[in-house]
Tab-separated table of C-alpha atoms and ligand atoms in Angstrom:
chain	number	residue	atom	x	y	z
N	3	MET	CA	6.733	31.632	-4.540
N	4	LEU	CA	3.606	31.082	-2.907
N	5	THR	CA	4.365	30.849	1.019
N	6	ARG	CA	2.880	27.786	2.832
N	7	SER	CA	-0.397	29.224	4.426
N	8	SER	CA	-1.522	30.881	0.952
N	9	PHE	CA	-0.914	27.879	-0.755
N	10	ALA	CA	-3.502	26.222	1.585
N	11	ALA	CA	-5.580	28.909	1.280
N	12	VAL	CA	-5.291	29.170	-2.578
N	13	SER	CA	-5.986	25.166	-2.689
N	14	ALA	CA	-9.150	25.186	-0.067
N	15	LEU	CA	-10.869	28.012	-2.999
N	16	THR	CA	-10.077	25.372	-5.485
N	17	ALA	CA	-11.158	22.572	-3.826
N	18	GLY	CA	-14.393	25.357	-2.381
N	19	ALA	CA	-15.253	26.094	-5.664
N	20	PHE	CA	-15.059	21.753	-6.825
N	21	LEU	CA	-17.351	21.140	-4.498
N	22	LEU	CA	-19.459	23.928	-5.122
N	23	GLY	CA	-19.298	22.680	-8.889
N	24	LEU	CA	-20.081	18.926	-8.044
N	25	THR	CA	-23.112	19.779	-4.926
N	26	GLY	CA	-24.609	23.355	-6.304
N	27	CYS	CA	-24.096	23.252	-9.921
N	28	LYS	CA	-25.594	20.806	-12.393
N	29	LYS	CA	-24.049	21.996	-15.420
N	30	GLU	CA	-20.667	21.336	-13.753
N	31	ASP	CA	-21.831	17.187	-14.055
N	32	ALA	CA	-22.849	17.765	-17.142
N	33	ALA	CA	-19.983	18.726	-17.773
N	34	ALA	CA	-17.797	16.027	-15.862
N	35	ASP	CA	-19.796	13.225	-17.548
N	36	SER	CA	-20.210	15.160	-21.383
N	37	ALA	CA	-16.005	15.017	-21.191
N	38	ALA	CA	-14.333	12.966	-24.387
N	39	GLU	CA	-12.454	10.315	-22.005
N	40	ILE	CA	-12.622	9.950	-18.384
N	41	VAL	CA	-9.620	10.815	-16.916
N	42	ILE	CA	-8.154	8.888	-13.323
N	43	GLY	CA	-4.994	10.920	-11.421
N	44	GLU	CA	-2.393	8.308	-9.916
N	45	VAL	CA	0.376	9.093	-7.508
N	46	ALA	CA	3.070	6.412	-7.220
N	47	ALA	CA	6.795	7.051	-5.623
N	48	MET	CA	8.359	6.295	-9.983
N	49	THR	CA	11.932	7.627	-8.089
N	50	GLY	CA	13.659	7.548	-4.752
N	51	GLY	CA	13.899	5.629	-1.773
N	52	THR	CA	10.361	3.586	-2.269
N	53	ALA	CA	10.405	3.473	-6.112
N	54	THR	CA	9.779	-0.170	-6.571
N	55	PHE	CA	6.172	0.955	-5.546
N	56	GLY	CA	5.753	3.290	-7.802
N	57	THR	CA	6.785	1.315	-10.546
N	58	SER	CA	4.385	-1.934	-9.448
N	59	SER	CA	1.741	-0.411	-8.331
N	60	HIS	CA	1.505	1.585	-11.617
N	61	ALA	CA	2.028	-1.317	-13.597
N	62	GLY	CA	-1.040	-3.172	-11.940
N	63	THR	CA	-2.722	-0.173	-12.345
N	64	GLN	CA	-1.809	0.468	-16.466
N	65	MET	CA	-2.643	-3.197	-17.360
N	66	ALA	CA	-6.333	-3.118	-15.564
N	67	ILE	CA	-6.838	0.489	-17.594
N	68	ASP	CA	-5.472	-0.815	-20.922
N	69	GLU	CA	-7.655	-3.949	-20.568
N	70	LEU	CA	-10.733	-1.574	-19.693
N	71	ASN	CA	-10.020	0.354	-22.783
N	72	GLU	CA	-9.847	-3.191	-25.027
N	73	GLY	CA	-13.214	-3.460	-23.954
N	74	GLY	CA	-14.350	-0.675	-24.727
N	75	GLY	CA	-13.691	1.953	-21.501
N	76	LEU	CA	-17.126	2.734	-19.183
N	77	LEU	CA	-20.171	4.821	-19.974
N	78	GLY	CA	-19.160	4.460	-23.787
N	79	LYS	CA	-15.874	6.210	-22.518
N	80	LYS	CA	-12.108	5.859	-22.885
N	81	LEU	CA	-10.527	5.694	-19.682
N	82	LYS	CA	-7.354	7.743	-19.380
N	83	LEU	CA	-4.869	7.232	-16.662
N	84	LEU	CA	-2.706	10.427	-15.434
N	85	LEU	CA	0.183	9.552	-13.215
N	86	GLU	CA	2.417	11.798	-11.128
N	87	ASP	CA	5.954	11.122	-9.686
N	88	ASP	CA	5.964	12.075	-5.953
N	89	GLN	CA	9.804	11.182	-5.905
N	90	SER	CA	8.936	9.228	-2.528
N	91	LYS	CA	9.171	12.383	-0.259
N	92	GLN	CA	7.295	13.297	1.511
N	93	GLY	CA	4.732	16.491	1.147
N	94	GLU	CA	5.226	15.652	-3.123
N	95	ALA	CA	2.113	13.356	-2.702
N	96	GLY	CA	-0.088	16.737	-1.823
N	97	THR	CA	0.959	18.993	-3.654
N	98	VAL	CA	0.573	16.259	-7.431
N	99	ALA	CA	-2.473	15.749	-5.582
N	100	LYS	CA	-3.481	18.569	-5.621
N	101	LYS	CA	-2.554	19.880	-9.165
N	102	LEU	CA	-4.429	16.407	-10.684
N	103	ILE	CA	-7.316	17.463	-9.364
N	104	SER	CA	-7.553	21.369	-9.945
N	105	ARG	CA	-5.451	21.421	-13.505
N	106	SER	CA	-6.508	17.570	-15.268
N	107	LYS	CA	-9.983	17.431	-13.116
N	108	ILE	CA	-9.623	14.145	-12.608
N	109	VAL	CA	-12.572	11.797	-11.642
N	110	ALA	CA	-11.197	9.953	-8.648
N	111	LEU	CA	-7.259	9.832	-7.079
N	112	LEU	CA	-5.458	6.208	-6.920
N	113	GLY	CA	-2.367	5.778	-4.966
N	114	GLU	CA	-0.783	5.929	-2.642
N	115	VAL	CA	0.825	2.999	-1.969
N	116	ALA	CA	3.460	4.234	1.388
N	117	SER	CA	0.955	5.360	4.351
N	118	GLY	CA	2.251	8.444	5.267
N	119	LYS	CA	1.810	9.397	1.297
N	120	SER	CA	-1.838	8.932	1.580
N	121	LEU	CA	-2.204	10.628	4.505
N	122	GLU	CA	-1.235	13.184	3.002
N	123	MET	CA	-3.074	12.814	-0.246
N	124	GLY	CA	-6.765	12.159	1.805
N	125	PRO	CA	-7.454	15.843	3.138
N	126	ILE	CA	-7.285	17.243	-0.601
N	127	CYS	CA	-9.364	14.557	-2.293
N	128	GLN	CA	-11.799	15.117	0.510
N	129	LYS	CA	-11.773	18.023	0.960
N	130	ALA	CA	-12.441	18.840	-3.498
N	131	GLY	CA	-14.587	15.431	-3.251
N	132	ILE	CA	-13.072	13.469	-5.342
N	133	PRO	CA	-12.595	9.765	-3.834
N	134	MET	CA	-10.030	8.197	-3.048
N	135	ILE	CA	-8.519	4.527	-3.487
N	136	SER	CA	-5.426	3.226	-1.439
N	137	PRO	CA	-3.889	0.105	-3.058
N	138	ALA	CA	-1.868	-0.501	-0.142
N	139	SER	CA	-1.642	1.679	2.299
N	140	THR	CA	-2.173	-0.298	5.694
N	141	ASN	CA	-2.064	2.267	8.506
N	142	PRO	CA	-5.323	3.128	10.121
N	143	LYS	CA	-5.922	6.516	9.868
N	144	VAL	CA	-5.703	6.734	6.243
N	145	THR	CA	-8.830	6.043	5.716
N	146	GLU	CA	-10.348	7.837	8.723
N	147	VAL	CA	-9.994	11.146	7.057
N	148	GLY	CA	-13.443	11.287	6.013
N	149	ASP	CA	-15.513	9.618	3.706
N	150	PHE	CA	-14.057	9.856	-0.015
N	151	VAL	CA	-11.231	8.040	1.042
N	152	PHE	CA	-11.016	3.753	0.438
N	153	ARG	CA	-8.351	0.850	0.217
N	154	VAL	CA	-8.629	-2.442	-0.724
N	155	CYS	CA	-5.897	-3.819	1.740
N	156	PHE	CA	-6.348	-5.538	5.110
N	157	ILE	CA	-5.067	-2.865	7.794
N	158	ASP	CA	-2.448	-2.630	10.437
N	159	PRO	CA	-3.848	-4.185	13.281
N	160	PHE	CA	-4.712	-7.190	11.644
N	161	GLN	CA	-1.365	-7.432	9.923
N	162	GLY	CA	0.595	-6.532	13.653
N	163	THR	CA	-1.419	-9.405	14.935
N	164	VAL	CA	-0.554	-11.982	11.383
N	165	MET	CA	3.192	-11.609	12.297
N	166	GLY	CA	2.603	-12.050	15.973
N	167	LYS	CA	0.950	-14.633	15.836
N	168	PHE	CA	3.441	-16.394	13.518
N	169	ALA	CA	5.728	-15.762	15.855
N	170	MET	CA	4.452	-17.292	18.907
N	171	SER	CA	3.296	-20.410	16.450
N	172	ARG	CA	7.183	-20.543	15.675
N	173	GLY	CA	7.847	-20.751	19.508
N	174	TRP	CA	9.852	-17.055	19.388
N	175	LYS	CA	8.456	-15.472	22.371
N	176	LYS	CA	11.376	-12.930	23.041
N	177	VAL	CA	11.307	-10.484	20.001
N	178	ALA	CA	13.351	-6.991	20.145
N	179	VAL	CA	11.240	-4.163	17.620
N	180	LEU	CA	12.857	-1.916	15.361
N	181	THR	CA	11.439	1.117	14.159
N	182	ASP	CA	11.501	3.742	10.980
N	183	THR	CA	10.043	6.239	13.172
N	184	LYS	CA	10.066	8.709	9.921
N	185	GLN	CA	7.161	6.299	8.971
N	186	ASP	CA	3.632	6.117	9.957
N	187	TYR	CA	3.109	3.088	8.543
N	188	SER	CA	6.270	1.547	10.352
N	189	VAL	CA	5.307	3.002	13.326
N	190	GLY	CA	1.706	1.510	13.208
N	191	LEU	CA	3.116	-1.873	12.531
N	192	ALA	CA	5.517	-2.132	14.780
N	193	GLN	CA	2.922	-0.329	17.889
N	194	TYR	CA	-0.118	-3.275	17.026
N	195	PHE	CA	2.907	-6.335	16.840
N	196	LYS	CA	3.717	-5.311	20.526
N	197	GLU	CA	0.283	-4.870	21.317
N	198	TYR	CA	-0.962	-8.376	20.127
N	199	PHE	CA	2.616	-10.065	21.634
N	200	ALA	CA	3.007	-8.490	25.195
N	201	LYS	CA	-1.222	-9.993	25.079
N	202	ASN	CA	-0.069	-13.176	24.532
N	203	GLY	CA	2.638	-14.030	26.312
N	204	GLY	CA	5.766	-12.703	24.446
N	205	THR	CA	8.210	-10.202	26.056
N	206	ILE	CA	9.931	-7.529	23.701
N	207	VAL	CA	13.151	-7.606	24.457
N	208	SER	CA	14.371	-4.602	23.015
N	209	GLU	CA	12.924	-1.814	21.427
N	210	GLN	CA	15.062	0.402	19.157
N	211	SER	CA	14.602	2.908	16.436
N	212	TYR	CA	15.785	4.338	13.045
N	213	SER	CA	14.515	7.187	10.088
N	214	SER	CA	13.846	6.281	6.557
N	215	GLY	CA	17.330	7.016	4.450
N	216	ASP	CA	19.224	5.613	7.179
N	217	LYS	CA	22.393	3.381	6.541
N	218	ASP	CA	24.494	2.543	9.763
N	219	PHE	CA	22.149	0.359	12.430
N	220	LYS	CA	25.526	-1.559	14.239
N	221	ALA	CA	24.045	1.511	16.987
N	222	GLN	CA	20.898	-0.574	17.503
N	223	LEU	CA	21.429	-3.610	16.999
N	224	THR	CA	24.904	-3.982	18.946
N	225	ALA	CA	21.741	-2.649	21.416
N	226	ILE	CA	19.771	-5.850	20.494
N	227	LYS	CA	22.154	-8.132	20.305
N	228	PRO	CA	22.811	-8.556	24.439
N	229	THR	CA	19.161	-9.418	24.549
N	230	ALA	CA	19.006	-12.640	22.818
N	231	PRO	CA	16.141	-12.165	20.756
N	232	ASP	CA	14.785	-15.288	18.663
N	233	ALA	CA	13.699	-12.675	16.516
N	234	ILE	CA	13.984	-9.315	15.113
N	235	PHE	CA	10.429	-7.652	13.953
N	236	ALA	CA	12.127	-4.901	11.424
N	237	SER	CA	8.411	-2.935	10.012
N	238	GLY	CA	10.732	-0.754	8.003
N	239	TYR	CA	10.580	-0.425	4.124
N	240	TYR	CA	12.807	-2.686	2.269
N	241	ASN	CA	15.426	-0.663	1.254
N	242	GLU	CA	16.708	-0.426	4.917
N	243	THR	CA	15.859	-3.672	5.630
N	244	GLY	CA	17.949	-4.887	3.748
N	245	LEU	CA	20.592	-3.323	5.509
N	246	ILE	CA	19.588	-4.255	8.506
N	247	ALA	CA	19.514	-7.600	7.843
N	248	THR	CA	23.067	-7.138	6.287
N	249	GLN	CA	24.614	-5.537	9.969
N	250	ALA	CA	22.432	-7.665	11.707
N	251	ARG	CA	24.438	-11.050	10.445
N	252	GLU	CA	27.984	-8.943	10.216
N	253	LEU	CA	27.167	-8.673	14.034
N	254	GLY	CA	26.533	-12.471	15.033
N	255	ILE	CA	23.422	-11.688	15.714
N	256	THR	CA	21.466	-15.373	13.664
N	257	GLY	CA	17.569	-15.057	14.291
N	258	PRO	CA	15.599	-14.346	11.664
N	259	LEU	CA	14.067	-10.752	11.123
N	260	LEU	CA	9.728	-10.782	10.831
N	261	GLY	CA	8.448	-7.562	8.915
N	262	GLY	CA	5.451	-6.499	6.709
N	263	ASP	CA	4.525	-5.619	3.290
N	264	GLY	CA	6.499	-3.188	3.094
N	265	TRP	CA	9.861	-5.524	2.676
N	266	ASP	CA	7.984	-7.058	-0.987
N	267	SER	CA	10.395	-5.491	-2.750
N	268	PRO	CA	12.835	-7.406	-5.415
N	269	SER	CA	15.303	-4.704	-3.633
N	270	LEU	CA	14.929	-6.906	-0.680
N	271	VAL	CA	17.470	-9.938	-1.576
N	272	GLN	CA	19.654	-7.518	-3.793
N	273	VAL	CA	20.881	-5.613	-0.827
N	274	ALA	CA	20.229	-8.128	1.754
N	275	GLY	CA	21.527	-11.616	-0.730
N	276	LYS	CA	21.841	-15.297	2.462
N	277	ALA	CA	21.375	-12.366	5.429
N	278	ILE	CA	17.694	-12.481	4.427
N	279	GLU	CA	17.192	-16.445	3.533
N	280	GLY	CA	15.283	-17.271	6.519
N	281	SER	CA	13.404	-14.667	7.075
N	282	PHE	CA	9.366	-14.129	7.246
N	283	PHE	CA	7.150	-11.267	6.120
N	284	SER	CA	2.868	-10.637	5.932
N	285	ASN	CA	1.426	-9.620	2.692
N	286	HIS	CA	-1.124	-9.117	0.757
N	287	PHE	CA	-0.259	-11.819	-2.244
N	288	SER	CA	1.856	-14.501	-3.419
N	289	ASN	CA	2.269	-14.986	-7.287
N	290	GLU	CA	2.832	-18.453	-6.298
N	291	ASP	CA	-1.053	-18.930	-5.313
N	292	THR	CA	-1.410	-22.075	-8.169
N	293	SER	CA	-5.514	-20.815	-8.183
N	294	PRO	CA	-5.882	-21.017	-12.214
N	295	ARG	CA	-6.611	-17.580	-12.876
N	296	ILE	CA	-4.178	-15.657	-10.704
N	297	GLN	CA	-1.706	-18.126	-12.854
N	298	ALA	CA	-3.136	-16.728	-16.124
N	299	TRP	CA	-3.574	-12.878	-14.268
N	300	VAL	CA	0.618	-13.394	-13.539
N	301	LYS	CA	1.488	-14.618	-17.074
N	302	LYS	CA	-0.873	-11.369	-18.576
N	303	PHE	CA	0.952	-9.449	-16.521
N	304	GLN	CA	4.471	-10.791	-17.105
N	305	GLU	CA	3.858	-10.551	-20.731
N	306	LYS	CA	3.337	-6.610	-20.658
N	307	ASN	CA	6.126	-6.038	-18.459
N	308	GLY	CA	9.205	-7.867	-20.047
N	309	GLY	CA	8.584	-10.587	-17.870
N	310	LYS	CA	8.837	-9.032	-14.382
N	311	THR	CA	6.805	-11.092	-12.179
N	312	PRO	CA	4.458	-9.073	-10.154
N	313	ASP	CA	4.341	-8.758	-7.056
N	314	ALA	CA	1.311	-7.501	-4.187
N	315	MET	CA	1.643	-3.831	-5.272
N	316	ALA	CA	1.098	-4.429	-8.373
N	317	ALA	CA	-1.852	-6.780	-7.636
N	318	LEU	CA	-3.286	-4.316	-5.856
N	319	GLY	CA	-2.502	-1.439	-8.389
N	320	TYR	CA	-4.743	-3.552	-10.618
N	321	ASP	CA	-7.238	-4.518	-8.078
N	322	SER	CA	-7.954	-1.057	-6.875
N	323	ALA	CA	-8.685	0.155	-10.654
N	324	MET	CA	-11.505	-2.765	-11.403
N	325	ILE	CA	-12.684	-1.413	-8.099
N	326	LEU	CA	-13.318	2.000	-9.021
N	327	ALA	CA	-14.335	1.056	-11.996
N	328	ASP	CA	-16.551	-1.229	-11.403
N	329	ALA	CA	-18.012	1.532	-9.253
N	330	ILE	CA	-18.491	3.937	-12.238
N	331	LYS	CA	-20.418	1.631	-14.349
N	332	ARG	CA	-22.700	1.103	-11.038
N	333	ALA	CA	-23.354	4.556	-10.858
N	334	GLY	CA	-23.855	5.388	-14.476
N	335	THR	CA	-21.878	8.391	-13.687
N	336	THR	CA	-18.459	10.012	-12.758
N	337	GLU	CA	-19.676	12.414	-10.623
N	338	GLY	CA	-17.981	12.522	-6.900
N	339	LYS	CA	-20.892	12.033	-5.248
N	340	ALA	CA	-22.268	9.496	-6.570
N	341	LEU	CA	-19.134	7.878	-7.532
N	342	ARG	CA	-18.084	6.979	-3.479
N	343	ASP	CA	-21.753	6.194	-2.968
N	344	ALA	CA	-20.969	2.931	-5.795
N	345	ILE	CA	-17.239	2.731	-4.387
N	346	ALA	CA	-18.607	2.479	-0.680
N	347	LYS	CA	-21.145	-0.373	-1.414
N	348	THR	CA	-18.294	-2.495	-3.510
N	349	THR	CA	-19.439	-6.091	-2.001
N	350	ASP	CA	-17.591	-9.287	-2.723
N	351	PHE	CA	-15.503	-8.301	-5.387
N	352	ASP	CA	-13.383	-10.359	-6.761
N	353	GLY	CA	-9.938	-9.434	-6.562
N	354	ILE	CA	-6.269	-10.867	-7.874
N	355	THR	CA	-6.051	-10.468	-4.459
N	356	GLY	CA	-9.007	-11.678	-2.357
N	357	LYS	CA	-12.498	-11.077	-2.188
N	358	ILE	CA	-13.058	-7.968	-1.677
N	359	THR	CA	-15.965	-6.146	0.308
N	360	LEU	CA	-15.560	-2.428	1.943
N	361	ASP	CA	-16.795	-1.973	5.392
N	362	GLU	CA	-18.219	0.843	6.854
N	363	LYS	CA	-15.021	2.374	7.540
N	364	ARG	CA	-14.199	1.611	3.711
N	365	ASN	CA	-11.058	-0.686	4.614
N	366	ALA	CA	-11.376	-4.409	2.758
N	367	ASN	CA	-11.017	-7.398	4.650
N	368	LYS	CA	-8.985	-9.751	3.567
N	369	SER	CA	-6.557	-13.008	4.184
N	370	ALA	CA	-2.986	-11.998	4.650
N	371	VAL	CA	0.300	-14.644	2.835
N	372	VAL	CA	2.779	-15.369	5.247
N	373	LEU	CA	6.425	-15.239	2.439
N	374	THR	CA	9.802	-16.058	3.796
N	375	ILE	CA	12.851	-15.921	1.381
N	376	LYS	CA	14.359	-18.466	0.385
N	377	ASP	CA	16.639	-19.347	-2.472
N	378	GLY	CA	16.751	-15.195	-3.257
N	379	LYS	CA	12.756	-15.421	-3.958
N	380	PHE	CA	9.580	-15.387	-1.442
N	381	SER	CA	8.045	-18.087	-0.833
N	382	PHE	CA	4.805	-19.260	0.203
N	383	VAL	CA	4.421	-20.213	3.713
N	384	GLU	CA	0.376	-19.728	5.155
N	385	THR	CA	-2.412	-17.890	4.444
N	386	LEU	CA	-3.977	-16.234	8.106
N	387	LYS	CA	-8.057	-15.575	8.151
N	388	PRO	CA	-9.373	-11.860	9.750
W	412	LIG	N1	1.332	-0.833	3.555
W	412	LIG	C1	2.543	-0.217	3.267
W	412	LIG	C2	2.670	1.209	3.626
W	412	LIG	O1	1.000	1.590	4.183
W	412	LIG	C3	3.085	-0.013	2.002
W	412	LIG	C4	3.051	-1.270	0.907
W	412	LIG	C5	1.972	-1.960	0.784
W	412	LIG	C6	4.651	-2.179	0.265
W	412	LIG	C7	2.253	-3.426	-0.119
W	412	LIG	C8	4.780	-3.166	0.306
W	412	LIG	C9	3.041	-3.546	-0.671
W	412	LIG	O2	3.031	2.337	3.980
């Protein structure tokens, strides 16, 4: 078994050799460009605690790759999508990203959804000079890792503000906050919500925390109850949120729960049932969007996926692959640096999740939607602009 440090040393060597190949040696460039197909890596959580994130984003990504191949591929070559499952495990995302880069010679990496996993993969891609595009990681730190790391979604300072504004607009001024301290995403989102809320006349009446995988939230909810909040901001992912909603109702807490995009999963309603009705969360996309282009896309996705309705991750997975394809076309090559530069120039790309322009920090400035849970379905409430 390799120890942690020897593994890091080996991968640093591999990455170094790879970088040399890209920057110093024209032969390698020619080799990459003459390969029979363009190999694109993807890391997603196909199993484990956030498995609906991976299955959805992958379905969207695969749909884009299939469409591109039906249209003849790119630069005269077919595309091949190589998927690795990180099992929703911290640590595993980095391991499989390294494997895709060193063994499979991918030209770019798509993923992850969860911010904590993207934060693991970013430095690996940066070091290897392989562009990475996260479809859905919203924590600001994800793209701060370096200039090879991009995302096609908005970030949490905006998402936290959106939910802060939304709570205020409903007259909910006393809010309790419940955070998953094991997830960078949840910690960041709670922080931005609190900052906006406090600055704009709201009061955080209670702050409680838990860890991913917890099943019992009674202690935290019992502490929250006597503070009589108008709402509870629960910034975690869907599994725990479903249990939190159920247990909150059991304890007689009746106010709405508020959250972010991490709620977006059919499992939320399966776990919480009626307990989550009337709660609200921010998201990237609503499949109720009435524009004909979006409805045609929703229909096509359903046809390909056994009638399944696409969620935000599916739409973002699709957009991440299409933005990469657009950049490959503009670059005319899959060489790492040239491809990075082309991705960075993405302007007004017509995505399924909105118009996408990547800013100097490699983030997308886009609108968010607020959804509510009504009759067991996610239902559109409003759009909020940056
Ligand atoms: N934004 C979440 C994160 O950064 C991931 C997510 C995106 C979940 C979209 C659901 C929908 O961890």
